[in-house]
Amino acid sequence: LLLAENGGSIASLRKYDSQAKSPDVKDVNTPDNWVARHPNLVRLTGTHPFNCEPDLKTLEESGDVTPASLHFVRNHGAVPNLTWDAHRIVVEDWSSTSSSSSSSLKPKKPKKSKTFTMKDICALPKVTKPVLLVCAGNRRKEQNMRKKTIGFNWGAAGLSNSLWTGAPLREVLFKLGVKEPKEGLFVCFEGPERELPKGELGTYGTSIPLHKALDPSQDVMIAYMQNGEKLKPDHGFPVRLIIPGYIGGRMIKWLSKITITNKESDNFYHFRDNRILPPHVDEKLADSENWWEKPEYIFNELNINSAVTSPAHGEHIRCNYELNSDEKEYLVKGYAYTGGGRKITRCEISLNGGYTWELCDIHRPSKPTAYGKHWTWVKFSKLVERSRLVKSSEIICRAWDEANNTQPRDLTWNLMGMGNNPQFRVKTSEVEFLGKRFVRCEHPTEPGTLKGGWMGHTAGEWEPVIEQLDGQRAGEEIDLTLRSAAAKQTREIASVVGASNVVEGVKPPPSEEQKRTESPISIIPADAKYYTEEEVAKHNSEDDCWIIVKGKVYDTNAYLKEGLHPGGNASITMNAGEDTTEDFEAVHSAKAWKQLEPYYIGEVGVKPSSSSLSDVTNLVASGVGEVVKEVVEEEKNKKKVYPPTPTTGNVDLVKHWQENKDVYGDIVLGEEAEALAFDRMWAGASHPVDDAKNPLGCSPKKWIPLKIEKKVPLSHDCVLLRLQLESPEHQVGIPVGQHLYLRGEWKGRKVMRAYTPSSLNGTLGAVEFVIKIYFSGANESYPEGGALTQYLNQLNEGDTIDVKGPIGHIVYENGGKLIIDKKVRANPVKKMTLMGGGTGVAPMLQLIVAILSDPTDETEIVFIYANKSEKDVLLKYTLDRLEREHPKRFRMHYLISKAVDKSYESDIAKGRMQVGRISKKIIGLHGFDTSKDGTSVAVMCGPPAFEEDACIPALKELGFMDEDIIRY
């Protein structure tokens, strides 16, 4: 009832929380390897410590009450592994009896002290309140694009709204006999000791005035539940502080101590975190003049803010309104919030650069409290004509609250990048795909290391366009059309100049700001030592830790002994013996790069001989540089030149290969190529691997570049990639049930995705994948197509792909032994009902082949494979052949949403394929029954809607228990 009253949806909570039931594979080498997390959260500080936010569009779609699994996370170090029964909160009164007493005359022991168990806390009066939590750094990346702050890149989704349940703080203080507010007294809060490296006790702490703690209108609580369930570890289990209307950084997680004192908290993080300093104060000045201690710059109460959530970044709005009545209007959406319990009174958008504003509809998910306080966000929306979006250059939003606070037009930089709240601007531009018109939308930034956004992605890269807003004279009318056109032209010119930063092909020298924020130039000392990656890899423990950053080797052992890393030693040792460039660059400032220098011990690679260096020098010095150029060109020309692969629309890869036989050769394509791949796959599955003789070709700890040995189209949009391992004796080394990450770069952005190989470990010397290419322009719902698959489509034989793994939470071993999250199921599996959608066929095929190729494995399998139409069915030859050759142990059933041709008419006539969607009836008819002893399981892999809206509800109705429903 409370959930519904506050705009929440139990279906939404279940949908997203069900996707976060197990630890993320990214955390396998960190102290957080036991914490269940949603795999799609955007990580902002590399792998560890865990700081994240959800995708902004996903946050919008999840509803007014944010699922705990999508709630943003701000962790300074490892998550404490606490238990409900053992946890204690110590509450003490250290206040002096006289208000005039000096804080230096602290008594030797508290006036009163009491220790609370979780049972004690739960016995106190219980309240549930909807409260929005917002990170103080929300939207910080915009500030970093102007000038690097000392904080990392929060996007616009550093906020979440939940129902928090707990005991009012005042009830806890009452138990200590503190019932009346006294002037000059504070309540201080701390988390566990030794949680963090800095401060006397290594705690994260803060304080609020005693009168706020006791004020019933402020709703300060000690919370132990979120959205009706116990807190998750990332959100403070078993107990945390909630201060409505304050920044998230004041709401102490894993709350362990509460004290009444005569002064504000002296905790290191209370002073050195969450400050909004004047724009002229840099890090050096802040330290030398002690700006951290000046109370007027502390950031406690939230300031007003808003952002647009629809259109999303990268969204393409269809604008063919002349032909399609469904494309006449578009609903712009967003969120707004403010602090202090104040009410948001209006939200506005502008489509002409802020010259005029239009009121939006406001949805208020929660009623005000009995004291008239508003502790949650509001959602705003405005229906606009799409023809106006075509003519506009941006969508701007702003909010107002009951104190008439509103958002400034421009950002004001501050050292910590906190409280960033200028008007939110979505830049728009008209584009065309396959003769249809779209409006492409760009947000200012994307979070973390993602490179999208009109402000760019390099710190200090963006310069504001300063326009003078001319005043209107009495009786003068302003031509807003001209103003809007001029603003658009100014923006286009500014974006070109800002993006290229080049005048007539000459790149200007770096500014002082760029020098300060860029990583060190790779200068190699004359006496530098050189180490191979294998030598560095030997130093891979907590007691002996070397790392590689940008090709340089660092011995961090001396630094680790000091224990000063803000995220704890694990942030470094998790990458011991490896190249950690990516994680390091994602998080660290110029100051950290400088701190690395004392630990430099050498370079990665082999020292170049002096003779080769002098030979090259002499060549250039004697004017024979042209010879070198010719040699380089010759080497380039030796590489085979391939015709450009089609990239947009309804591509037919088989036809493209056939039309270019002079380059690709007269190779086997399509189903014939799939048949050859089947033979290799089956031979590899049947071949025993000797771990002593067959070393691993991939690593879960580092990216390994593998060369493309073969690239063969199997259908119009599907290719087989055969990647070459280090030697013919190497095995890929992947347990059945797990995957490998492939990584590349598309449109300036790093992209990676997990793929399941079609080959097993016995295929020595290579690993094979079947990849479906999602072309741009082929699907109106995703006009830009799939980033990684388009990158792979551009590669050819001889190119390399970065590979990492294996990863995954499922392992299948022979004889029905199934291991989920490292736990072996009690009884061997005898029957498996597999359900796959689209490319979800890949992990299913791996499992099917592993079982059927083992003559001792008696497990029976049914595979229900769902697709949109006939042309989307992948690997049909392979699946049909497996069924034909193993009729007693394996059955296939195909589903298509609609029949568009007669290619599989005979299968439909025989009942092997049917038009329809997966349902309780279809699973009950074609799948196996559930079992009481857990020997019958259902395994799924497909889009979230396929699993959550169709498969899981149907399976539960058929009697399957949660533990017998397995998701890849």
XYZ file of N, CA and C in Angstrom, residues 410-591:
546
model
N 24.289 29.465 -16.287
C 25.616 28.907 -16.531
C 26.160 28.261 -15.266
N 27.080 27.298 -15.440
C 27.691 26.647 -14.283
C 28.763 27.544 -13.655
N 28.938 27.397 -12.367
C 30.030 28.056 -11.640
C 30.949 26.966 -11.122
N 32.170 26.947 -11.620
C 33.112 25.882 -11.270
C 33.502 25.977 -9.802
N 33.653 24.809 -9.147
C 34.227 24.781 -7.799
C 35.119 23.560 -7.677
N 36.084 23.627 -6.787
C 37.150 22.637 -6.692
C 36.650 21.212 -6.554
N 35.584 21.004 -5.787
C 35.059 19.655 -5.588
C 33.982 19.293 -6.601
N 33.584 20.245 -7.432
C 32.573 19.969 -8.453
C 31.231 19.618 -7.871
N 30.891 20.174 -6.729
C 29.655 19.797 -6.039
C 28.545 20.827 -6.251
N 27.319 20.337 -6.103
C 26.159 21.226 -6.213
C 25.958 21.777 -7.616
N 26.454 21.093 -8.629
C 26.344 21.623 -9.994
C 24.883 21.623 -10.442
N 24.323 22.799 -10.727
C 22.884 22.863 -11.030
C 22.509 23.897 -12.077
N 23.328 24.142 -13.116
C 22.858 25.057 -14.159
C 21.688 24.441 -14.916
N 21.000 25.261 -15.679
C 19.915 24.764 -16.516
C 20.443 23.611 -17.375
N 19.656 22.567 -17.464
C 20.082 21.355 -18.181
C 19.724 21.509 -19.654
N 20.725 21.288 -20.522
C 20.533 21.531 -21.954
C 20.751 20.252 -22.757
N 19.757 19.892 -23.551
C 19.865 18.789 -24.500
C 19.985 19.395 -25.895
N 21.118 19.201 -26.550
C 21.331 19.741 -27.888
C 20.646 18.836 -28.912
N 20.025 19.446 -29.907
C 19.292 18.684 -30.911
C 19.778 19.035 -32.313
N 19.711 18.060 -33.210
C 20.083 18.305 -34.602
C 19.287 17.364 -35.500
N 18.958 17.832 -36.682
C 18.169 17.049 -37.628
C 19.084 16.113 -38.415
N 18.713 14.828 -38.487
C 19.496 13.851 -39.243
C 18.544 12.998 -40.075
N 19.106 12.241 -41.015
C 18.283 11.416 -41.901
C 18.815 9.990 -41.946
N 17.901 9.012 -41.845
C 18.234 7.599 -42.005
C 17.274 7.013 -43.035
N 17.807 6.444 -44.108
C 17.004 5.752 -45.115
C 15.804 6.573 -45.550
N 16.041 7.839 -45.789
C 14.988 8.718 -46.286
C 14.002 9.180 -45.237
N 14.249 8.868 -43.964
C 13.355 9.301 -42.889
C 14.056 10.311 -41.999
N 13.272 11.240 -41.460
C 13.828 12.342 -40.677
C 13.771 12.023 -39.181
N 14.880 12.309 -38.507
C 14.972 12.139 -37.063
C 15.571 13.404 -36.456
N 15.307 13.616 -35.179
C 16.029 14.628 -34.400
C 16.934 13.885 -33.435
N 18.233 14.092 -33.591
C 19.224 13.431 -32.729
C 19.448 14.289 -31.493
N 19.490 13.655 -30.335
C 19.572 14.377 -29.056
C 20.865 14.043 -28.328
N 21.514 15.076 -27.797
C 22.759 14.901 -27.039
C 22.645 15.580 -25.684
N 22.887 14.821 -24.628
C 22.975 15.405 -23.299
C 24.349 16.073 -23.136
N 24.544 16.860 -22.077
C 25.861 17.515 -21.898
C 27.002 16.511 -21.803
N 26.794 15.433 -21.035
C 27.848 14.440 -20.824
C 27.209 13.067 -20.650
N 28.045 12.049 -20.671
C 27.677 10.724 -20.189
C 28.551 10.423 -18.982
N 28.067 9.618 -18.030
C 28.795 9.433 -16.769
C 30.094 8.652 -16.919
N 30.972 8.805 -15.925
C 32.204 8.020 -15.861
C 33.110 8.273 -17.040
N 33.637 7.196 -17.606
C 34.562 7.313 -18.734
C 33.849 7.235 -20.077
N 32.507 7.146 -20.075
C 31.778 7.161 -21.338
C 32.022 8.489 -22.040
N 32.152 8.453 -23.352
C 32.668 9.616 -24.059
C 31.610 10.447 -24.777
N 30.334 10.138 -24.586
C 29.303 10.900 -25.278
C 29.026 12.233 -24.615
N 28.305 13.108 -25.342
C 27.902 14.392 -24.783
C 28.470 15.565 -25.556
N 27.657 16.632 -25.655
C 28.074 17.777 -26.466
C 29.178 18.597 -25.799
N 29.449 18.368 -24.514
C 30.533 19.098 -23.855
C 31.899 18.447 -24.089
N 31.920 17.289 -24.769
C 33.180 16.593 -24.998
C 33.456 15.598 -23.901
N 34.677 15.037 -23.899
C 34.993 14.027 -22.880
C 36.386 14.192 -22.289
N 37.046 15.301 -22.599
C 38.371 15.558 -22.027
C 38.272 16.706 -21.036
N 38.823 16.519 -19.840
C 38.759 17.549 -18.799
C 39.316 18.865 -19.322
N 38.561 19.934 -19.086
C 39.005 21.265 -19.502
C 38.803 21.552 -20.973
N 38.179 20.612 -21.703
C 38.043 20.774 -23.154
C 36.980 21.803 -23.523
N 35.914 21.877 -22.729
C 34.768 22.700 -23.103
C 34.942 24.136 -22.631
N 34.633 25.066 -23.515
C 34.631 26.488 -23.179
C 33.211 27.019 -23.335
N 32.704 27.779 -22.366
C 31.331 28.287 -22.486
C 31.224 29.345 -23.576
N 30.065 29.370 -24.241
C 29.768 30.430 -25.203
C 29.036 31.526 -24.431
N 29.686 32.655 -24.272
C 29.104 33.755 -23.499
C 28.336 34.671 -24.442
N 27.029 34.737 -24.262
C 26.195 35.620 -25.073
C 25.651 36.733 -24.196
N 25.508 37.906 -24.755
C 24.891 39.001 -24.016
C 23.408 38.982 -24.304
N 22.610 38.953 -23.278
C 21.165 38.986 -23.454
C 20.725 40.445 -23.521
N 20.574 40.966 -24.750
C 20.220 42.374 -24.929
C 18.855 42.657 -24.319
N 18.776 43.780 -23.623
C 17.505 44.175 -23.030
C 16.533 44.682 -24.089
N 15.260 44.427 -23.888
C 14.239 44.862 -24.829
C 13.823 46.285 -24.501
N 13.871 47.145 -25.512
C 13.439 48.535 -25.302
C 11.911 48.597 -25.260
N 11.411 49.654 -24.630
C 9.965 49.810 -24.523
C 9.322 49.808 -25.903
N 8.309 48.976 -26.096
C 7.589 48.936 -27.363
C 8.280 48.132 -28.442
N 9.488 47.588 -28.171
C 10.234 46.848 -29.196
C 9.866 45.371 -29.148
N 9.621 44.790 -30.319
C 9.340 43.367 -30.405
C 10.598 42.622 -30.811
N 10.858 41.500 -30.169
C 12.035 40.676 -30.490
C 11.615 39.573 -31.447
N 12.319 39.436 -32.547
C 12.069 38.349 -33.489
C 12.747 37.091 -32.966
N 11.970 36.257 -32.267
C 12.541 35.073 -31.627
C 13.029 34.052 -32.638
N 12.459 34.066 -33.845
C 12.915 33.145 -34.887
C 14.352 33.443 -35.253
N 14.649 34.757 -35.411
C 16.018 35.154 -35.727
C 16.948 34.845 -34.574
N 16.459 35.101 -33.344
C 17.289 34.819 -32.168
C 17.653 33.341 -32.098
N 16.625 32.477 -32.338
C 16.860 31.040 -32.267
C 17.831 30.576 -33.342
N 17.660 31.121 -34.560
C 18.564 30.750 -35.649
C 19.988 31.196 -35.351
N 20.109 32.411 -34.797
C 21.445 32.920 -34.456
C 22.085 32.076 -33.372
N 21.273 31.667 -32.401
C 21.809 30.830 -31.315
C 22.287 29.499 -31.855
N 21.497 28.921 -32.798
C 21.883 27.638 -33.383
C 23.183 27.760 -34.157
N 23.317 28.867 -34.926
C 24.544 29.079 -35.707
C 25.739 29.242 -34.774
N 25.543 30.011 -33.703
C 26.623 30.213 -32.730
C 27.061 28.889 -32.129
N 26.064 28.026 -31.799
C 26.381 26.745 -31.195
C 27.164 25.864 -32.150
N 26.719 25.853 -33.420
C 27.400 25.001 -34.397
C 28.845 25.429 -34.581
N 29.067 26.765 -34.664
C 30.438 27.262 -34.821
C 31.258 26.926 -33.590
N 30.644 27.143 -32.420
C 31.369 26.882 -31.174
C 31.716 25.417 -31.031
N 30.768 24.538 -31.454
C 31.041 23.105 -31.299
C 32.162 22.657 -32.215
N 32.216 23.234 -33.419
C 33.291 22.877 -34.344
C 34.634 23.335 -33.807
N 34.680 24.596 -33.366
C 35.942 25.134 -32.842
C 36.339 24.411 -31.567
N 35.333 24.184 -30.689
C 35.651 23.536 -29.419
C 36.091 22.110 -29.577
N 35.478 21.405 -30.558
C 35.810 19.991 -30.725
C 37.178 19.805 -31.342
N 37.493 20.613 -32.362
C 38.760 20.377 -33.049
C 39.912 21.119 -32.408
N 39.599 22.307 -31.896
C 40.641 23.128 -31.275
C 41.818 23.319 -32.246
N 41.491 23.381 -33.550
C 42.511 23.478 -34.579
C 42.214 24.671 -35.476
N 43.205 25.444 -35.770
C 43.079 26.557 -36.695
C 44.024 26.307 -37.860
N 43.452 26.165 -39.067
C 44.243 25.927 -40.273
C 45.222 24.764 -40.094
N 44.726 23.703 -39.437
C 45.538 22.493 -39.319
C 46.638 22.554 -38.289
N 46.744 23.646 -37.530
C 47.811 23.763 -36.535
C 47.206 23.612 -35.148
N 47.678 22.641 -34.406
C 47.174 22.416 -33.054
C 47.879 23.341 -32.073
N 47.110 24.157 -31.315
C 47.746 25.071 -30.373
C 48.402 24.325 -29.228
N 49.361 24.954 -28.560
C 50.016 24.291 -27.435
C 49.032 24.069 -26.293
N 49.251 23.053 -25.459
C 48.320 22.780 -24.370
C 48.301 23.920 -23.354
N 47.099 24.165 -22.825
C 46.972 25.198 -21.799
C 47.556 24.688 -20.493
N 47.702 25.589 -19.530
C 48.207 25.179 -18.214
C 47.255 24.166 -17.580
N 45.948 24.364 -17.818
C 44.970 23.437 -17.255
C 45.124 22.050 -17.857
N 45.336 21.991 -19.184
C 45.533 20.692 -19.834
C 46.797 20.025 -19.312
N 47.841 20.817 -19.124
C 49.082 20.250 -18.600
C 48.854 19.653 -17.220
N 48.012 20.323 -16.439
C 47.797 19.886 -15.061
C 47.004 18.589 -15.004
N 46.079 18.391 -15.957
C 45.181 17.247 -15.862
C 45.603 16.068 -16.708
N 46.474 16.285 -17.687
C 46.867 15.173 -18.536
C 47.846 14.251 -17.817
N 47.843 12.985 -18.254
C 48.800 12.032 -17.704
C 50.198 12.376 -18.194
N 51.242 11.904 -17.512
C 52.608 12.283 -17.850
C 52.984 11.883 -19.271
N 53.785 12.702 -19.903
C 54.306 12.362 -21.228
C 55.247 11.182 -21.066
N 55.195 10.267 -22.012
C 55.968 9.034 -21.877
C 57.437 9.256 -22.250
N 58.169 9.831 -21.324
C 59.607 10.021 -21.523
C 60.338 8.852 -20.885
N 61.208 8.195 -21.644
C 61.936 7.025 -21.141
C 63.346 7.440 -20.751
N 63.711 7.305 -19.466
C 65.074 7.661 -19.049
C 66.117 6.830 -19.806
N 67.288 7.425 -19.995
C 68.346 6.739 -20.754
C 68.771 5.432 -20.090
N 68.724 5.401 -18.748
C 69.171 4.205 -18.035
C 67.994 3.318 -17.590
N 66.849 3.459 -18.260
C 65.647 2.723 -17.857
C 65.847 1.212 -17.938
N 65.297 0.528 -16.933
C 65.284 -0.934 -16.959
C 64.027 -1.397 -17.694
N 64.108 -2.581 -18.290
C 62.977 -3.107 -19.037
C 62.552 -4.453 -18.454
N 61.221 -4.633 -18.361
C 60.645 -5.864 -17.821
C 59.608 -6.404 -18.801
N 59.564 -7.703 -18.948
C 58.504 -8.309 -19.755
C 57.222 -8.359 -18.921
N 56.091 -8.518 -19.600
C 54.821 -8.634 -18.883
C 54.813 -9.864 -17.983
N 55.513 -10.917 -18.414
C 55.595 -12.131 -17.598
C 56.345 -11.858 -16.291
N 57.406 -11.035 -16.356
C 58.160 -10.695 -15.140
C 57.297 -9.872 -14.189
N 56.547 -8.925 -14.732
C 55.665 -8.099 -13.887
C 54.580 -8.977 -13.264
N 54.071 -9.918 -14.042
C 52.967 -10.761 -13.571
C 53.338 -11.606 -12.358
N 54.626 -11.834 -12.124
C 55.054 -12.617 -10.958
C 54.825 -11.853 -9.658
N 54.745 -10.528 -9.739
C 54.547 -9.688 -8.550
C 53.054 -9.394 -8.418
N 52.297 -10.412 -8.057
C 50.839 -10.346 -8.168
C 50.107 -10.652 -6.870
N 50.690 -10.254 -5.752
C 50.038 -10.540 -4.472
C 49.939 -9.274 -3.629
N 49.242 -9.391 -2.507
C 49.109 -8.253 -1.606
C 50.452 -7.871 -0.985
N 51.343 -8.857 -0.852
C 52.644 -8.596 -0.236
C 53.712 -8.185 -1.255
N 53.445 -8.405 -2.517
C 54.410 -8.067 -3.568
C 53.627 -7.610 -4.788
N 53.479 -6.292 -4.915
C 52.563 -5.747 -5.909
C 53.258 -4.768 -6.862
N 53.385 -5.195 -8.117
C 53.805 -4.280 -9.185
C 52.604 -4.053 -10.087
N 52.571 -2.871 -10.709
C 51.513 -2.590 -11.676
C 52.113 -1.912 -12.904
N 51.366 -1.963 -13.999
C 51.755 -1.285 -15.234
C 50.735 -0.178 -15.506
N 51.223 1.026 -15.750
C 50.367 2.140 -16.143
C 51.009 2.837 -17.339
N 50.303 2.830 -18.463
C 50.770 3.452 -19.702
C 52.178 3.002 -20.077
N 52.400 1.696 -19.988
C 53.657 1.118 -20.428
C 54.799 1.256 -19.442
N 54.551 1.845 -18.266
C 55.587 2.009 -17.250
C 55.306 1.082 -16.071
N 56.371 0.583 -15.458
C 56.240 -0.376 -14.360
C 56.471 0.339 -13.034
N 55.577 0.082 -12.060
C 55.676 0.712 -10.743
C 55.661 -0.360 -9.657
N 56.589 -0.246 -8.704
C 56.630 -1.114 -7.532
C 55.910 -0.361 -6.419
N 54.692 -0.785 -6.072
C 53.854 -0.030 -5.134
C 53.986 -0.498 -3.692
N 54.901 -1.398 -3.403
C 54.943 -2.013 -2.067
C 55.175 -0.998 -0.952
N 56.061 -0.032 -1.184
C 56.330 0.974 -0.153
C 55.086 1.808 0.131
N 54.350 2.142 -0.928
C 53.123 2.930 -0.762
C 52.056 2.127 -0.022
N 51.974 0.835 -0.334
C 50.967 0.000 0.311
C 51.215 -0.133 1.814
N 52.485 -0.137 2.209
C 52.801 -0.244 3.638
C 52.270 0.956 4.417
N 52.202 2.113 3.739
C 51.687 3.310 4.405
C 50.169 3.278 4.530
N 49.506 2.503 3.671
C 48.052 2.347 3.744
C 47.271 3.627 3.572
N 47.712 4.472 2.635
C 47.102 5.790 2.500
C 46.132 5.918 1.331
N 45.943 4.866 0.562
C 45.054 5.003 -0.589
C 43.619 5.211 -0.116
N 42.917 6.232 -0.646
C 41.554 6.533 -0.180
C 40.595 5.356 -0.310
N 40.806 4.515 -1.302
C 39.918 3.366 -1.489
C 40.422 2.104 -0.831
N 41.502 2.219 -0.047
C 42.085 1.039 0.581
C 43.079 0.355 -0.337
N 43.965 -0.435 0.245
C 45.000 -1.123 -0.536
C 44.435 -2.027 -1.621
N 43.227 -2.542 -1.386
C 42.638 -3.471 -2.363
C 42.430 -2.809 -3.721
N 42.271 -1.490 -3.726
C 42.100 -0.788 -4.993
C 43.322 -0.942 -5.882
N 44.480 -1.194 -5.274
C 45.720 -1.377 -6.029
C 46.022 -2.865 -6.196
N 45.959 -3.612 -5.094
C 46.386 -5.019 -5.140
C 45.480 -5.885 -6.007
N 44.237 -5.447 -6.249
C 43.360 -6.215 -7.129
C 43.919 -6.289 -8.544
N 44.815 -5.342 -8.899
C 45.430 -5.330 -10.223
C 46.901 -5.715 -10.168
N 47.326 -6.332 -9.082
C 48.740 -6.682 -8.925
C 49.224 -7.531 -10.086
N 50.369 -7.146 -10.637
C 50.968 -7.894 -11.732
C 50.334 -7.641 -13.083
N 49.447 -6.642 -13.169
C 48.704 -6.416 -14.406
C 48.838 -4.988 -14.896
N 48.342 -4.770 -16.126
C 48.232 -3.424 -16.684
C 46.939 -2.811 -16.165
N 47.054 -1.751 -15.391
C 45.890 -1.115 -14.775
C 45.624 0.280 -15.321
N 46.131 0.544 -16.528
C 46.008 1.878 -17.127
C 44.565 2.352 -17.162
N 43.661 1.473 -17.607
C 42.272 1.886 -17.798
C 41.633 2.321 -16.485
N 41.789 1.508 -15.435
C 41.216 1.863 -14.135
C 41.864 3.130 -13.589
N 43.180 3.256 -13.753
C 43.886 4.412 -13.196
C 43.425 5.702 -13.871
N 43.331 5.675 -15.186
C 42.930 6.877 -15.916
C 41.483 7.257 -15.623
N 40.658 6.271 -15.304
C 39.242 6.544 -15.054
C 39.022 7.348 -13.782
N 39.948 7.265 -12.858
C 39.698 7.803 -11.522
C 40.612 8.963 -11.140
N 41.884 8.904 -11.517
C 42.875 9.733 -10.837
C 43.140 11.084 -11.488
N 43.491 12.034 -10.630
C 43.803 13.395 -11.048
C 45.296 13.535 -11.302
N 45.694 14.734 -11.705
C 47.114 14.996 -11.954
C 47.945 14.758 -10.689
N 47.370 15.041 -9.535
C 48.085 14.844 -8.270
C 48.452 13.368 -8.087
